[in-house]
Amino acid sequence: MVEVWRGNWQSVMLFLSLETQWRTVATMVGLIWLGVDYIAADVIMRHRPLEERRSIPAAELLVDLAAMERAALPLLNEARDDA
C-alpha cells in the first residue's frame, strides 16, 4: 500500500486513469515507452467533477503529471536497457 497526501490525490488519480494512454514504439529490441498521451490527459481532465476542477487547476495537474511521467519512464524502459 502507498500513502498519498490529500493535496496530491487528484494528480495521482489522473496519472492512474491514463494507464492505457501511454505512447510506445515497438522495436527489434523491445517496447520503448515514450510518454503519456497528453490529448487523452486533457480529455480526462475536462471530465473531472466541477468541484475538482475548481480546487486544482488543470495547469497544476499537468505539472504533477509530467513529474510522475519523468519518474516512471526510466523504470518502464529499464527492462529493455538491461537486455
Tab-separated table of C-alpha atoms in Angstrom:
chain	number	residue	atom	x	y	z
A	1	MET	CA	0.000	0.000	0.000
A	2	VAL	CA	1.175	3.522	-0.792
A	3	GLU	CA	0.145	6.592	1.155
A	4	VAL	CA	-0.886	9.587	-0.963
A	5	TRP	CA	-1.135	13.019	0.589
A	6	ARG	CA	-4.531	14.646	0.182
A	7	GLY	CA	-3.074	17.503	-1.883
A	8	ASN	CA	-1.663	15.006	-4.399
A	9	TRP	CA	-4.715	12.770	-4.644
A	10	GLN	CA	-6.193	14.250	-7.834
A	11	SER	CA	-2.821	14.202	-9.585
A	12	VAL	CA	-2.257	10.553	-8.710
A	13	MET	CA	-5.775	9.658	-9.838
A	14	LEU	CA	-5.141	11.424	-13.162
A	15	PHE	CA	-1.890	9.508	-13.616
A	16	LEU	CA	-3.582	6.189	-12.846
A	17	SER	CA	-6.536	6.943	-15.129
A	18	LEU	CA	-4.075	7.257	-18.017
A	19	GLU	CA	-2.617	3.776	-17.571
A	20	THR	CA	-3.772	2.752	-21.072
A	21	GLN	CA	-2.788	6.055	-22.681
A	22	TRP	CA	0.982	5.739	-22.906
A	23	ARG	CA	2.718	6.212	-26.249
A	24	THR	CA	5.070	3.380	-27.078
A	25	VAL	CA	7.158	2.201	-30.011
A	26	ALA	CA	7.799	-1.452	-30.767
A	27	THR	CA	11.365	-2.072	-31.924
A	28	MET	CA	13.504	-5.135	-32.525
A	29	VAL	CA	14.951	-4.711	-29.035
A	30	GLY	CA	11.557	-4.405	-27.388
A	31	LEU	CA	8.976	-1.857	-26.429
A	32	ILE	CA	10.130	1.715	-25.842
A	33	TRP	CA	7.914	3.827	-23.606
A	34	LEU	CA	7.806	7.422	-24.878
A	35	GLY	CA	5.363	9.121	-22.517
A	36	VAL	CA	1.749	9.868	-21.727
A	37	ASP	CA	-0.666	10.927	-24.459
A	38	TYR	CA	-1.446	14.476	-23.323
A	39	ILE	CA	-4.506	14.705	-25.596
A	40	ALA	CA	-6.018	11.870	-23.556
A	41	ALA	CA	-4.968	13.628	-20.346
A	42	ASP	CA	-6.802	16.764	-21.482
A	43	VAL	CA	-9.973	14.755	-22.138
A	44	ILE	CA	-9.786	13.125	-18.703
A	45	MET	CA	-9.210	16.489	-17.000
A	46	ARG	CA	-12.154	18.109	-18.789
A	47	HIS	CA	-14.455	15.382	-17.462
A	48	ARG	CA	-13.490	15.820	-13.810
A	49	PRO	CA	-16.317	16.809	-11.498
A	50	LEU	CA	-16.803	20.572	-11.277
A	51	GLU	CA	-15.688	20.782	-7.636
A	52	GLU	CA	-12.392	19.071	-8.559
A	53	ARG	CA	-11.845	21.449	-11.488
A	54	ARG	CA	-12.331	24.394	-9.124
A	55	SER	CA	-9.992	23.046	-6.451
A	56	ILE	CA	-6.937	22.231	-8.592
A	57	PRO	CA	-6.279	23.984	-11.908
A	58	ALA	CA	-5.515	21.852	-14.964
A	59	ALA	CA	-2.106	23.515	-15.343
A	60	GLU	CA	-1.109	22.309	-11.875
A	61	LEU	CA	-2.281	18.778	-12.659
A	62	LEU	CA	-0.216	18.782	-15.849
A	63	VAL	CA	2.907	19.797	-13.930
A	64	ASP	CA	2.306	16.939	-11.494
A	65	LEU	CA	1.565	14.506	-14.334
A	66	ALA	CA	4.803	15.438	-16.099
A	67	ALA	CA	6.767	14.863	-12.875
A	68	MET	CA	5.257	11.400	-12.428
A	69	GLU	CA	5.843	10.631	-16.111
A	70	ARG	CA	9.538	11.607	-15.816
A	71	ALA	CA	9.880	9.330	-12.791
A	72	ALA	CA	8.085	6.421	-14.488
A	73	LEU	CA	9.844	6.450	-17.874
A	74	PRO	CA	13.250	5.191	-16.666
A	75	LEU	CA	11.538	2.387	-14.763
A	76	LEU	CA	9.348	1.412	-17.707
A	77	ASN	CA	12.325	1.368	-20.056
A	78	GLU	CA	14.670	-0.304	-17.572
A	79	ALA	CA	13.942	-3.894	-18.680
A	80	ARG	CA	14.763	-3.018	-22.298
A	81	ASP	CA	18.001	-1.305	-21.277
A	82	ASP	CA	19.077	-4.318	-19.195
A	83	ALA	CA	18.595	-6.776	-22.084
